[in-house]
mmCIF file with all atom_site columns, C-alpha atoms in Angstrom:
data_model
loop_
_atom_site.group_PDB
_atom_site.id
_atom_site.type_symbol
_atom_site.label_atom_id
_atom_site.label_alt_id
_atom_site.label_comp_id
_atom_site.label_asym_id
_atom_site.label_entity_id
_atom_site.label_seq_id
_atom_site.pdbx_PDB_ins_code
_atom_site.Cartn_x
_atom_site.Cartn_y
_atom_site.Cartn_z
_atom_site.occupancy
_atom_site.B_iso_or_equiv
_atom_site.pdbx_formal_charge
_atom_site.auth_seq_id
_atom_site.auth_comp_id
_atom_site.auth_asym_id
_atom_site.auth_atom_id
_atom_site.pdbx_PDB_model_num
ATOM 1   C CA . UNK K 1 1   ? 5.380   -32.283 11.012  1.00 41.00 ? 1   UNK K CA 1
ATOM 2   C CA . UNK K 1 2   ? 4.606   -31.712 7.204   1.00 43.00 ? 2   UNK K CA 1
ATOM 3   C CA . UNK K 1 3   ? 3.541   -28.471 5.998   1.00 46.00 ? 3   UNK K CA 1
ATOM 4   C CA . UNK K 1 4   ? -0.174  -28.170 5.570   1.00 51.00 ? 4   UNK K CA 1
ATOM 5   C CA . UNK K 1 5   ? -1.899  -27.768 2.037   1.00 50.00 ? 5   UNK K CA 1
ATOM 6   C CA . UNK K 1 6   ? -3.035  -24.293 3.147   1.00 55.00 ? 6   UNK K CA 1
ATOM 7   C CA . UNK K 1 7   ? 0.525   -23.380 4.405   1.00 55.00 ? 7   UNK K CA 1
ATOM 8   C CA . UNK K 1 8   ? 2.001   -24.534 1.246   1.00 51.00 ? 8   UNK K CA 1
ATOM 9   C CA . UNK K 1 9   ? -0.730  -22.642 -0.756  1.00 53.00 ? 9   UNK K CA 1
ATOM 10  C CA . UNK K 1 10  ? -0.215  -19.415 1.116   1.00 55.00 ? 10  UNK K CA 1
ATOM 11  C CA . UNK K 1 11  ? 3.522   -19.720 0.891   1.00 50.00 ? 11  UNK K CA 1
ATOM 12  C CA . UNK K 1 12  ? 3.236   -20.367 -2.983  1.00 49.00 ? 12  UNK K CA 1
ATOM 13  C CA . UNK K 1 13  ? 1.178   -17.519 -3.564  1.00 49.00 ? 13  UNK K CA 1
ATOM 14  C CA . UNK K 1 14  ? 3.106   -15.175 -1.516  1.00 49.00 ? 14  UNK K CA 1
ATOM 15  C CA . UNK K 1 15  ? 6.429   -16.125 -3.124  1.00 47.00 ? 15  UNK K CA 1
ATOM 16  C CA . UNK K 1 16  ? 5.457   -16.505 -6.640  1.00 45.00 ? 16  UNK K CA 1
ATOM 17  C CA . UNK K 1 17  ? 2.930   -13.775 -7.232  1.00 42.00 ? 17  UNK K CA 1
ATOM 18  C CA . UNK K 1 18  ? 3.994   -10.930 -4.592  1.00 40.00 ? 18  UNK K CA 1
ATOM 19  C CA . UNK K 1 19  ? 5.558   -8.051  -5.966  1.00 37.00 ? 19  UNK K CA 1
ATOM 20  C CA . UNK K 1 20  ? 6.228   -4.498  -4.448  1.00 39.00 ? 20  UNK K CA 1
ATOM 21  C CA . UNK K 1 21  ? 3.319   -2.059  -5.320  1.00 36.00 ? 21  UNK K CA 1
ATOM 22  C CA . UNK K 1 22  ? 4.794   1.410   -5.472  1.00 37.00 ? 22  UNK K CA 1
ATOM 23  C CA . UNK K 1 23  ? 2.536   4.656   -4.796  1.00 37.00 ? 23  UNK K CA 1
ATOM 24  C CA . UNK K 1 24  ? -0.513  4.792   -7.092  1.00 38.00 ? 24  UNK K CA 1
ATOM 25  C CA . UNK K 1 25  ? -2.026  7.950   -8.309  1.00 37.00 ? 25  UNK K CA 1
ATOM 26  C CA . UNK K 1 26  ? -5.708  8.637   -7.331  1.00 40.00 ? 26  UNK K CA 1
ATOM 27  C CA . UNK K 1 27  ? -6.932  8.500   -10.918 1.00 41.00 ? 27  UNK K CA 1
ATOM 28  C CA . UNK K 1 28  ? -5.336  5.059   -11.236 1.00 38.00 ? 28  UNK K CA 1
ATOM 29  C CA . UNK K 1 29  ? -6.705  3.851   -8.016  1.00 38.00 ? 29  UNK K CA 1
ATOM 30  C CA . UNK K 1 30  ? -10.209 4.672   -9.126  1.00 39.00 ? 30  UNK K CA 1
ATOM 31  C CA . UNK K 1 31  ? -9.886  2.677   -12.363 1.00 38.00 ? 31  UNK K CA 1
ATOM 32  C CA . UNK K 1 32  ? -11.437 -0.651  -12.221 1.00 36.00 ? 32  UNK K CA 1
ATOM 33  C CA . UNK K 1 33  ? -11.952 -2.861  -15.468 1.00 35.00 ? 33  UNK K CA 1
ATOM 34  C CA . UNK K 1 34  ? -15.689 -2.760  -16.798 1.00 37.00 ? 34  UNK K CA 1
ATOM 35  C CA . UNK K 1 35  ? -15.783 -6.534  -17.477 1.00 40.00 ? 35  UNK K CA 1
ATOM 36  C CA . UNK K 1 36  ? -17.264 -8.676  -14.575 1.00 46.00 ? 36  UNK K CA 1
ATOM 37  C CA . UNK K 1 37  ? -14.931 -9.231  -11.763 1.00 60.00 ? 37  UNK K CA 1
ATOM 38  C CA . UNK K 1 38  ? -15.164 -12.484 -9.259  1.00 57.00 ? 38  UNK K CA 1
ATOM 39  C CA . UNK K 1 39  ? -13.881 -10.262 -6.473  1.00 64.00 ? 39  UNK K CA 1
ATOM 40  C CA . UNK K 1 40  ? -16.332 -7.523  -6.530  1.00 63.00 ? 40  UNK K CA 1
ATOM 41  C CA . UNK K 1 41  ? -19.578 -8.573  -4.755  1.00 54.00 ? 41  UNK K CA 1
ATOM 42  C CA . UNK K 1 42  ? -23.066 -8.258  -5.984  1.00 58.00 ? 42  UNK K CA 1
ATOM 43  C CA . UNK K 1 43  ? -25.392 -5.342  -5.255  1.00 56.00 ? 43  UNK K CA 1
ATOM 44  C CA . UNK K 1 44  ? -26.779 -6.951  -1.982  1.00 62.00 ? 44  UNK K CA 1
ATOM 45  C CA . UNK K 1 45  ? -23.269 -6.658  -0.669  1.00 76.00 ? 45  UNK K CA 1
ATOM 46  C CA . UNK K 1 46  ? -23.274 -2.818  -0.981  1.00 77.00 ? 46  UNK K CA 1
ATOM 47  C CA . UNK K 1 47  ? -21.487 -1.069  2.178   1.00 83.00 ? 47  UNK K CA 1
ATOM 48  C CA . UNK K 1 48  ? -24.061 0.830   3.971   1.00 76.00 ? 48  UNK K CA 1
ATOM 49  C CA . UNK K 1 49  ? -22.271 0.947   7.236   1.00 78.00 ? 49  UNK K CA 1
ATOM 50  C CA . UNK K 1 50  ? -19.075 3.453   7.336   1.00 84.00 ? 50  UNK K CA 1
ATOM 51  C CA . UNK K 1 51  ? -19.546 4.380   11.032  1.00 84.00 ? 51  UNK K CA 1
ATOM 52  C CA . UNK K 1 52  ? -21.743 6.794   12.801  1.00 87.00 ? 52  UNK K CA 1
ATOM 53  C CA . UNK K 1 53  ? -19.906 10.196  12.220  1.00 88.00 ? 53  UNK K CA 1
ATOM 54  C CA . UNK K 1 54  ? -21.493 11.331  15.342  1.00 89.00 ? 54  UNK K CA 1
ATOM 55  C CA . UNK K 1 55  ? -19.399 9.041   17.363  1.00 93.00 ? 55  UNK K CA 1
ATOM 56  C CA . UNK K 1 56  ? -15.386 9.198   18.058  1.00 93.00 ? 56  UNK K CA 1
ATOM 57  C CA . UNK K 1 57  ? -12.963 7.467   16.220  1.00 94.00 ? 57  UNK K CA 1
ATOM 58  C CA . UNK K 1 58  ? -13.308 5.350   13.165  1.00 95.00 ? 58  UNK K CA 1
ATOM 59  C CA . UNK K 1 59  ? -14.172 1.912   12.113  1.00 95.00 ? 59  UNK K CA 1
ATOM 60  C CA . UNK K 1 60  ? -11.244 1.754   9.791   1.00 96.00 ? 60  UNK K CA 1
ATOM 61  C CA . UNK K 1 61  ? -7.395  1.468   10.582  1.00 94.00 ? 61  UNK K CA 1
ATOM 62  C CA . UNK K 1 62  ? -6.830  3.574   7.271   1.00 93.00 ? 62  UNK K CA 1
ATOM 63  C CA . UNK K 1 63  ? -9.633  5.574   5.962   1.00 93.00 ? 63  UNK K CA 1
ATOM 64  C CA . UNK K 1 64  ? -8.403  6.092   2.534   1.00 94.00 ? 64  UNK K CA 1
ATOM 65  C CA . UNK K 1 65  ? -8.519  3.183   -0.214  1.00 95.00 ? 65  UNK K CA 1
ATOM 66  C CA . UNK K 1 66  ? -5.056  1.646   -1.090  1.00 96.00 ? 66  UNK K CA 1
ATOM 67  C CA . UNK K 1 67  ? -3.828  -0.300  -3.879  1.00 94.00 ? 67  UNK K CA 1
ATOM 68  C CA . UNK K 1 68  ? -3.925  -4.029  -3.110  1.00 94.00 ? 68  UNK K CA 1
ATOM 69  C CA . UNK K 1 69  ? -3.282  -7.090  -5.171  1.00 92.00 ? 69  UNK K CA 1
ATOM 70  C CA . UNK K 1 70  ? -5.399  -10.268 -4.661  1.00 90.00 ? 70  UNK K CA 1
ATOM 71  C CA . UNK K 1 71  ? -3.682  -13.757 -4.828  1.00 86.00 ? 71  UNK K CA 1
ATOM 72  C CA . UNK K 1 72  ? -2.710  -14.342 -8.323  1.00 82.00 ? 72  UNK K CA 1
ATOM 73  C CA . UNK K 1 73  ? -4.298  -11.509 -9.929  1.00 81.00 ? 73  UNK K CA 1
ATOM 74  C CA . UNK K 1 74  ? -2.163  -8.828  -11.231 1.00 81.00 ? 74  UNK K CA 1
ATOM 75  C CA . UNK K 1 75  ? -4.776  -6.283  -11.285 1.00 87.00 ? 75  UNK K CA 1
ATOM 76  C CA . UNK K 1 76  ? -4.825  -3.588  -8.520  1.00 91.00 ? 76  UNK K CA 1
ATOM 77  C CA . UNK K 1 77  ? -7.956  -2.954  -6.424  1.00 92.00 ? 77  UNK K CA 1
ATOM 78  C CA . UNK K 1 78  ? -8.719  0.278   -4.212  1.00 94.00 ? 78  UNK K CA 1
ATOM 79  C CA . UNK K 1 79  ? -9.432  -1.724  -0.888  1.00 95.00 ? 79  UNK K CA 1
ATOM 80  C CA . UNK K 1 80  ? -9.668  -0.867  2.699   1.00 96.00 ? 80  UNK K CA 1
ATOM 81  C CA . UNK K 1 81  ? -9.994  -3.050  5.826   1.00 97.00 ? 81  UNK K CA 1
ATOM 82  C CA . UNK K 1 82  ? -13.127 -2.410  7.932   1.00 96.00 ? 82  UNK K CA 1
ATOM 83  C CA . UNK K 1 83  ? -11.780 -3.669  11.388  1.00 96.00 ? 83  UNK K CA 1
ATOM 84  C CA . UNK K 1 84  ? -15.275 -3.175  13.057  1.00 95.00 ? 84  UNK K CA 1
ATOM 85  C CA . UNK K 1 85  ? -17.181 -5.428  10.766  1.00 94.00 ? 85  UNK K CA 1
ATOM 86  C CA . UNK K 1 86  ? -14.365 -7.588  9.852   1.00 96.00 ? 86  UNK K CA 1
ATOM 87  C CA . UNK K 1 87  ? -14.959 -6.942  6.135   1.00 94.00 ? 87  UNK K CA 1
ATOM 88  C CA . UNK K 1 88  ? -12.667 -5.926  3.147   1.00 94.00 ? 88  UNK K CA 1
ATOM 89  C CA . UNK K 1 89  ? -14.251 -3.130  1.074   1.00 93.00 ? 89  UNK K CA 1
ATOM 90  C CA . UNK K 1 90  ? -13.558 -2.353  -2.337  1.00 92.00 ? 90  UNK K CA 1
ATOM 91  C CA . UNK K 1 91  ? -14.373 1.012   -4.475  1.00 90.00 ? 91  UNK K CA 1
ATOM 92  C CA . UNK K 1 92  ? -16.138 0.499   -7.577  1.00 84.00 ? 92  UNK K CA 1
ATOM 93  C CA . UNK K 1 93  ? -17.455 3.337   -9.967  1.00 83.00 ? 93  UNK K CA 1
ATOM 94  C CA . UNK K 1 94  ? -20.889 1.866   -8.811  1.00 82.00 ? 94  UNK K CA 1
ATOM 95  C CA . UNK K 1 95  ? -20.336 2.106   -5.303  1.00 85.00 ? 95  UNK K CA 1
ATOM 96  C CA . UNK K 1 96  ? -18.418 0.663   -2.555  1.00 89.00 ? 96  UNK K CA 1
ATOM 97  C CA . UNK K 1 97  ? -18.977 -2.920  -1.845  1.00 90.00 ? 97  UNK K CA 1
ATOM 98  C CA . UNK K 1 98  ? -17.700 -5.855  0.458   1.00 91.00 ? 98  UNK K CA 1
ATOM 99  C CA . UNK K 1 99  ? -15.181 -7.770  -1.136  1.00 90.00 ? 99  UNK K CA 1
ATOM 100 C CA . UNK K 1 100 ? -16.036 -11.445 -2.151  1.00 86.00 ? 100 UNK K CA 1
ATOM 101 C CA . UNK K 1 101 ? -14.410 -13.872 0.403   1.00 86.00 ? 101 UNK K CA 1
ATOM 102 C CA . UNK K 1 102 ? -11.980 -16.509 -0.813  1.00 86.00 ? 102 UNK K CA 1
ATOM 103 C CA . UNK K 1 103 ? -10.503 -18.685 1.979   1.00 88.00 ? 103 UNK K CA 1
ATOM 104 C CA . UNK K 1 104 ? -6.837  -18.642 2.049   1.00 87.00 ? 104 UNK K CA 1
ATOM 105 C CA . UNK K 1 105 ? -6.190  -15.937 -0.748  1.00 88.00 ? 105 UNK K CA 1
ATOM 106 C CA . UNK K 1 106 ? -3.580  -13.518 0.348   1.00 92.00 ? 106 UNK K CA 1
ATOM 107 C CA . UNK K 1 107 ? -4.389  -9.627  -0.056  1.00 94.00 ? 107 UNK K CA 1
ATOM 108 C CA . UNK K 1 108 ? -1.232  -7.612  -0.573  1.00 94.00 ? 108 UNK K CA 1
ATOM 109 C CA . UNK K 1 109 ? -1.240  -3.924  0.502   1.00 95.00 ? 109 UNK K CA 1
ATOM 110 C CA . UNK K 1 110 ? 2.105   -2.986  -0.747  1.00 91.00 ? 110 UNK K CA 1
ATOM 111 C CA . UNK K 1 111 ? 2.235   0.721   0.256   1.00 92.00 ? 111 UNK K CA 1
ATOM 112 C CA . UNK K 1 112 ? 1.036   -0.449  4.021   1.00 93.00 ? 112 UNK K CA 1
ATOM 113 C CA . UNK K 1 113 ? 3.605   -3.259  3.985   1.00 93.00 ? 113 UNK K CA 1
ATOM 114 C CA . UNK K 1 114 ? 0.506   -5.475  5.082   1.00 94.00 ? 114 UNK K CA 1
ATOM 115 C CA . UNK K 1 115 ? -0.707  -8.917  3.723   1.00 95.00 ? 115 UNK K CA 1
ATOM 116 C CA . UNK K 1 116 ? -4.135  -10.066 5.039   1.00 96.00 ? 116 UNK K CA 1
ATOM 117 C CA . UNK K 1 117 ? -5.807  -13.554 4.590   1.00 94.00 ? 117 UNK K CA 1
ATOM 118 C CA . UNK K 1 118 ? -9.237  -14.927 5.208   1.00 94.00 ? 118 UNK K CA 1
ATOM 119 C CA . UNK K 1 119 ? -9.148  -17.793 7.590   1.00 94.00 ? 119 UNK K CA 1
ATOM 120 C CA . UNK K 1 120 ? -11.520 -19.702 9.931   1.00 94.00 ? 120 UNK K CA 1
ATOM 121 C CA . UNK K 1 121 ? -10.975 -19.118 13.830  1.00 94.00 ? 121 UNK K CA 1
ATOM 122 C CA . UNK K 1 122 ? -12.726 -20.054 16.904  1.00 85.00 ? 122 UNK K CA 1
ATOM 123 C CA . UNK K 1 123 ? -14.464 -17.775 19.269  1.00 83.00 ? 123 UNK K CA 1
ATOM 124 C CA . UNK K 1 124 ? -16.566 -18.517 22.107  1.00 81.00 ? 124 UNK K CA 1
ATOM 125 C CA . UNK K 1 125 ? -16.910 -22.074 20.959  1.00 82.00 ? 125 UNK K CA 1
ATOM 126 C CA . UNK K 1 126 ? -18.205 -20.945 17.491  1.00 87.00 ? 126 UNK K CA 1
ATOM 127 C CA . UNK K 1 127 ? -16.223 -21.373 14.142  1.00 89.00 ? 127 UNK K CA 1
ATOM 128 C CA . UNK K 1 128 ? -16.017 -17.874 12.392  1.00 93.00 ? 128 UNK K CA 1
ATOM 129 C CA . UNK K 1 129 ? -14.525 -16.532 9.308   1.00 94.00 ? 129 UNK K CA 1
ATOM 130 C CA . UNK K 1 130 ? -12.240 -13.390 9.416   1.00 96.00 ? 130 UNK K CA 1
ATOM 131 C CA . UNK K 1 131 ? -9.182  -11.468 8.252   1.00 97.00 ? 131 UNK K CA 1
ATOM 132 C CA . UNK K 1 132 ? -5.766  -11.855 9.736   1.00 97.00 ? 132 UNK K CA 1
ATOM 133 C CA . UNK K 1 133 ? -2.603  -10.120 9.021   1.00 97.00 ? 133 UNK K CA 1
ATOM 134 C CA . UNK K 1 134 ? 0.221   -12.426 8.177   1.00 95.00 ? 134 UNK K CA 1
ATOM 135 C CA . UNK K 1 135 ? 3.052   -11.818 10.098  1.00 96.00 ? 135 UNK K CA 1
ATOM 136 C CA . UNK K 1 136 ? 5.353   -14.767 8.979   1.00 92.00 ? 136 UNK K CA 1
ATOM 137 C CA . UNK K 1 137 ? 5.102   -16.798 5.737   1.00 85.00 ? 137 UNK K CA 1
ATOM 138 C CA . UNK K 1 138 ? 7.821   -19.396 5.729   1.00 83.00 ? 138 UNK K CA 1
ATOM 139 C CA . UNK K 1 139 ? 8.079   -22.640 7.673   1.00 86.00 ? 139 UNK K CA 1
ATOM 140 C CA . UNK K 1 140 ? 5.603   -24.815 9.568   1.00 87.00 ? 140 UNK K CA 1
ATOM 141 C CA . UNK K 1 141 ? 4.694   -22.164 12.078  1.00 93.00 ? 141 UNK K CA 1
ATOM 142 C CA . UNK K 1 142 ? 2.819   -19.196 10.551  1.00 94.00 ? 142 UNK K CA 1
ATOM 143 C CA . UNK K 1 143 ? 2.065   -16.330 12.892  1.00 96.00 ? 143 UNK K CA 1
ATOM 144 C CA . UNK K 1 144 ? -0.978  -14.227 12.523  1.00 97.00 ? 144 UNK K CA 1
ATOM 145 C CA . UNK K 1 145 ? -2.320  -10.755 13.675  1.00 97.00 ? 145 UNK K CA 1
ATOM 146 C CA . UNK K 1 146 ? -6.052  -10.083 14.545  1.00 97.00 ? 146 UNK K CA 1
ATOM 147 C CA . UNK K 1 147 ? -6.831  -6.441  14.355  1.00 97.00 ? 147 UNK K CA 1
ATOM 148 C CA . UNK K 1 148 ? -10.107 -5.455  15.815  1.00 96.00 ? 148 UNK K CA 1
ATOM 149 C CA . UNK K 1 149 ? -12.029 -1.981  16.440  1.00 96.00 ? 149 UNK K CA 1
ATOM 150 C CA . UNK K 1 150 ? -14.672 -2.200  19.130  1.00 96.00 ? 150 UNK K CA 1
ATOM 151 C CA . UNK K 1 151 ? -17.303 0.385   19.918  1.00 95.00 ? 151 UNK K CA 1
ATOM 152 C CA . UNK K 1 152 ? -16.976 1.836   23.568  1.00 95.00 ? 152 UNK K CA 1
ATOM 153 C CA . UNK K 1 153 ? -20.267 3.024   25.012  1.00 93.00 ? 153 UNK K CA 1
ATOM 154 C CA . UNK K 1 154 ? -20.708 6.740   25.883  1.00 89.00 ? 154 UNK K CA 1
ATOM 155 C CA . UNK K 1 155 ? -19.847 8.287   28.987  1.00 88.00 ? 155 UNK K CA 1
ATOM 156 C CA . UNK K 1 156 ? -22.370 10.440  30.457  1.00 88.00 ? 156 UNK K CA 1
ATOM 157 C CA . UNK K 1 157 ? -21.635 13.712  32.184  1.00 82.00 ? 157 UNK K CA 1
ATOM 158 C CA . UNK K 1 158 ? -22.102 12.871  35.871  1.00 81.00 ? 158 UNK K CA 1
ATOM 159 C CA . UNK K 1 159 ? -20.791 16.182  37.385  1.00 83.00 ? 159 UNK K CA 1
ATOM 160 C CA . UNK K 1 160 ? -20.840 19.891  36.520  1.00 79.00 ? 160 UNK K CA 1
ATOM 161 C CA . UNK K 1 161 ? -17.006 19.616  35.927  1.00 82.00 ? 161 UNK K CA 1
ATOM 162 C CA . UNK K 1 162 ? -17.037 16.374  34.278  1.00 81.00 ? 162 UNK K CA 1
ATOM 163 C CA . UNK K 1 163 ? -17.364 16.141  30.170  1.00 86.00 ? 163 UNK K CA 1
ATOM 164 C CA . UNK K 1 164 ? -19.609 13.992  28.314  1.00 85.00 ? 164 UNK K CA 1
ATOM 165 C CA . UNK K 1 165 ? -17.876 11.436  25.733  1.00 89.00 ? 165 UNK K CA 1
ATOM 166 C CA . UNK K 1 166 ? -19.747 10.267  22.760  1.00 90.00 ? 166 UNK K CA 1
ATOM 167 C CA . UNK K 1 167 ? -19.604 6.510   21.964  1.00 93.00 ? 167 UNK K CA 1
ATOM 168 C CA . UNK K 1 168 ? -16.153 5.851   20.479  1.00 96.00 ? 168 UNK K CA 1
ATOM 169 C CA . UNK K 1 169 ? -14.596 3.440   17.758  1.00 95.00 ? 169 UNK K CA 1
ATOM 170 C CA . UNK K 1 170 ? -11.418 2.173   19.386  1.00 96.00 ? 170 UNK K CA 1
ATOM 171 C CA . UNK K 1 171 ? -8.797  -0.158  18.278  1.00 96.00 ? 171 UNK K CA 1
ATOM 172 C CA . UNK K 1 172 ? -8.253  -3.349  20.562  1.00 95.00 ? 172 UNK K CA 1
ATOM 173 C CA . UNK K 1 173 ? -5.097  -4.546  21.730  1.00 93.00 ? 173 UNK K CA 1
ATOM 174 C CA . UNK K 1 174 ? -3.353  -6.540  19.080  1.00 90.00 ? 174 UNK K CA 1
ATOM 175 C CA . UNK K 1 175 ? -4.188  -10.218 19.546  1.00 95.00 ? 175 UNK K CA 1
ATOM 176 C CA . UNK K 1 176 ? -1.932  -12.887 17.963  1.00 97.00 ? 176 UNK K CA 1
ATOM 177 C CA . UNK K 1 177 ? -2.714  -16.204 16.483  1.00 97.00 ? 177 UNK K CA 1
ATOM 178 C CA . UNK K 1 178 ? -1.041  -19.156 14.704  1.00 95.00 ? 178 UNK K CA 1
ATOM 179 C CA . UNK K 1 179 ? -2.236  -21.505 11.945  1.00 92.00 ? 179 UNK K CA 1
ATOM 180 C CA . UNK K 1 180 ? -2.813  -24.976 13.592  1.00 91.00 ? 180 UNK K CA 1
ATOM 181 C CA . UNK K 1 181 ? -2.616  -28.242 12.020  1.00 87.00 ? 181 UNK K CA 1
ATOM 182 C CA . UNK K 1 182 ? -6.422  -27.882 11.227  1.00 88.00 ? 182 UNK K CA 1
ATOM 183 C CA . UNK K 1 183 ? -5.749  -24.914 9.344   1.00 89.00 ? 183 UNK K CA 1
ATOM 184 C CA . UNK K 1 184 ? -7.720  -22.875 11.851  1.00 92.00 ? 184 UNK K CA 1
ATOM 185 C CA . UNK K 1 185 ? -6.326  -19.647 13.320  1.00 94.00 ? 185 UNK K CA 1
ATOM 186 C CA . UNK K 1 186 ? -5.897  -20.484 16.907  1.00 94.00 ? 186 UNK K CA 1
ATOM 187 C CA . UNK K 1 187 ? -4.851  -17.725 19.608  1.00 95.00 ? 187 UNK K CA 1
ATOM 188 C CA . UNK K 1 188 ? -1.067  -17.588 20.867  1.00 96.00 ? 188 UNK K CA 1
ATOM 189 C CA . UNK K 1 189 ? -1.288  -18.059 24.493  1.00 93.00 ? 189 UNK K CA 1
ATOM 190 C CA . UNK K 1 190 ? 0.073   -14.989 26.470  1.00 93.00 ? 190 UNK K CA 1
ATOM 191 C CA . UNK K 1 191 ? 1.545   -17.452 29.311  1.00 94.00 ? 191 UNK K CA 1
ATOM 192 C CA . UNK K 1 192 ? 5.122   -18.450 28.577  1.00 93.00 ? 192 UNK K CA 1
ATOM 193 C CA . UNK K 1 193 ? 4.505   -21.956 29.643  1.00 92.00 ? 193 UNK K CA 1
ATOM 194 C CA . UNK K 1 194 ? 1.763   -22.582 26.856  1.00 94.00 ? 194 UNK K CA 1
ATOM 195 C CA . UNK K 1 195 ? 3.610   -20.502 24.330  1.00 95.00 ? 195 UNK K CA 1
ATOM 196 C CA . UNK K 1 196 ? 6.701   -22.574 24.565  1.00 95.00 ? 196 UNK K CA 1
ATOM 197 C CA . UNK K 1 197 ? 4.401   -25.636 23.695  1.00 93.00 ? 197 UNK K CA 1
ATOM 198 C CA . UNK K 1 198 ? 4.385   -24.217 19.974  1.00 94.00 ? 198 UNK K CA 1
ATOM 199 C CA . UNK K 1 199 ? 8.098   -25.493 19.649  1.00 92.00 ? 199 UNK K CA 1
ATOM 200 C CA . UNK K 1 200 ? 7.721   -28.864 20.627  1.00 85.00 ? 200 UNK K CA 1
ATOM 201 C CA . UNK K 1 201 ? 11.175  -30.416 20.951  1.00 85.00 ? 201 UNK K CA 1
ATOM 202 C CA . UNK K 1 202 ? 12.766  -27.104 19.992  1.00 89.00 ? 202 UNK K CA 1
ATOM 203 C CA . UNK K 1 203 ? 11.547  -25.537 23.199  1.00 88.00 ? 203 UNK K CA 1
ATOM 204 C CA . UNK K 1 204 ? 15.000  -25.331 24.910  1.00 93.00 ? 204 UNK K CA 1
ATOM 205 C CA . UNK K 1 205 ? 16.661  -23.912 22.023  1.00 94.00 ? 205 UNK K CA 1
ATOM 206 C CA . UNK K 1 206 ? 13.851  -21.226 21.350  1.00 95.00 ? 206 UNK K CA 1
ATOM 207 C CA . UNK K 1 207 ? 13.995  -20.357 25.297  1.00 95.00 ? 207 UNK K CA 1
ATOM 208 C CA . UNK K 1 208 ? 17.799  -19.778 24.900  1.00 95.00 ? 208 UNK K CA 1
ATOM 209 C CA . UNK K 1 209 ? 17.284  -17.383 21.933  1.00 96.00 ? 209 UNK K CA 1
ATOM 210 C CA . UNK K 1 210 ? 14.360  -15.514 23.575  1.00 97.00 ? 210 UNK K CA 1
ATOM 211 C CA . UNK K 1 211 ? 16.870  -15.109 26.730  1.00 95.00 ? 211 UNK K CA 1
ATOM 212 C CA . UNK K 1 212 ? 19.910  -14.247 24.805  1.00 96.00 ? 212 UNK K CA 1
ATOM 213 C CA . UNK K 1 213 ? 18.201  -11.573 22.697  1.00 97.00 ? 213 UNK K CA 1
ATOM 214 C CA . UNK K 1 214 ? 15.858  -10.252 25.592  1.00 97.00 ? 214 UNK K CA 1
ATOM 215 C CA . UNK K 1 215 ? 12.690  -10.860 23.668  1.00 96.00 ? 215 UNK K CA 1
ATOM 216 C CA . UNK K 1 216 ? 9.086   -10.548 24.643  1.00 96.00 ? 216 UNK K CA 1
ATOM 217 C CA . UNK K 1 217 ? 6.642   -12.844 22.703  1.00 96.00 ? 217 UNK K CA 1
ATOM 218 C CA . UNK K 1 218 ? 3.747   -10.531 23.452  1.00 95.00 ? 218 UNK K CA 1
ATOM 219 C CA . UNK K 1 219 ? 5.169   -7.937  21.175  1.00 95.00 ? 219 UNK K CA 1
ATOM 220 C CA . UNK K 1 220 ? 4.697   -8.172  17.479  1.00 96.00 ? 220 UNK K CA 1
ATOM 221 C CA . UNK K 1 221 ? 8.330   -7.426  16.558  1.00 96.00 ? 221 UNK K CA 1
ATOM 222 C CA . UNK K 1 222 ? 9.803   -9.828  18.860  1.00 97.00 ? 222 UNK K CA 1
ATOM 223 C CA . UNK K 1 223 ? 7.235   -12.616 17.998  1.00 97.00 ? 223 UNK K CA 1
ATOM 224 C CA . UNK K 1 224 ? 8.154   -12.298 14.519  1.00 96.00 ? 224 UNK K CA 1
ATOM 225 C CA . UNK K 1 225 ? 11.808  -12.852 15.278  1.00 97.00 ? 225 UNK K CA 1
ATOM 226 C CA . UNK K 1 226 ? 11.205  -15.804 17.461  1.00 97.00 ? 226 UNK K CA 1
ATOM 227 C CA . UNK K 1 227 ? 9.037   -17.544 14.881  1.00 96.00 ? 227 UNK K CA 1
ATOM 228 C CA . UNK K 1 228 ? 11.486  -16.833 11.951  1.00 95.00 ? 228 UNK K CA 1
ATOM 229 C CA . UNK K 1 229 ? 14.259  -18.020 14.075  1.00 95.00 ? 229 UNK K CA 1
ATOM 230 C CA . UNK K 1 230 ? 12.144  -21.529 14.664  1.00 95.00 ? 230 UNK K CA 1
ATOM 231 C CA . UNK K 1 231 ? 11.174  -21.756 10.983  1.00 92.00 ? 231 UNK K CA 1
ATOM 232 C CA . UNK K 1 232 ? 14.772  -21.309 9.757   1.00 89.00 ? 232 UNK K CA 1
#
C-alpha cells in the first residue's frame, strides 16, 4: 500500500522542519510579532471558557503555556491544549485566542515531547475534527493518541458521614487511533483479533514480535514499539 499524501506531508514536515525546542524564558514566551499572523484567530475566537473554578480538576492537561512550533513556521508560539473543548489556545498581548485550525499541520511542543495534529475522525456516525498526538511518524501505519477531559457530575451528600464532591474535570482513559487509507483517524480495536488486522500479511510476524517481547498493544509504550517494528 502506497503512503498517502497526508502521511507523506506529515512525515515531510516533521523530518524537515522539526528541531528540539529548549526551555524558553517567560518573557520570550510572551512575545508575539505585531504583524498579522495567520495562526492567531480573529476576536470572535477569543477564549471565554477556561473551566469553572468551583469545579475540581482542570480542562487542561498542562495549565501553563508552552513554546510550540507550528508546521514550517520558525516562530515559537505560547500554546496550550484544551482537552475539554478539543481546542488549541494561543496567548497573545490582546488576550487568549483559539488557534486557527489547519488540517494536517503538526504542532510541536518541544519541552513536552509532544506533537499534535488536527485530523478528521468518526464519532457516533459523525465526522468531526480534533487534535491527536502523533505517536509514530514513519511508514504506512501512523499511530495516534486522543486525549480527552470530561466533566463528572457532582456527588451529593447522601448521609451524615458521606462527603459532597463538586463536579470534576477528569482525564479520560487514553484512546488510540490510526490514520486509515481515507486519511481519517480510526480507533484501534482493543481486541487482539481486530488489532492484528492492521498488519495484513505481516500479522504472524507481528504476533511473534509481541509474544517474544511480552508486549501489550493497549499500552502506549508497547503500541509504539509494535508499530515502529512493523514500519521498519
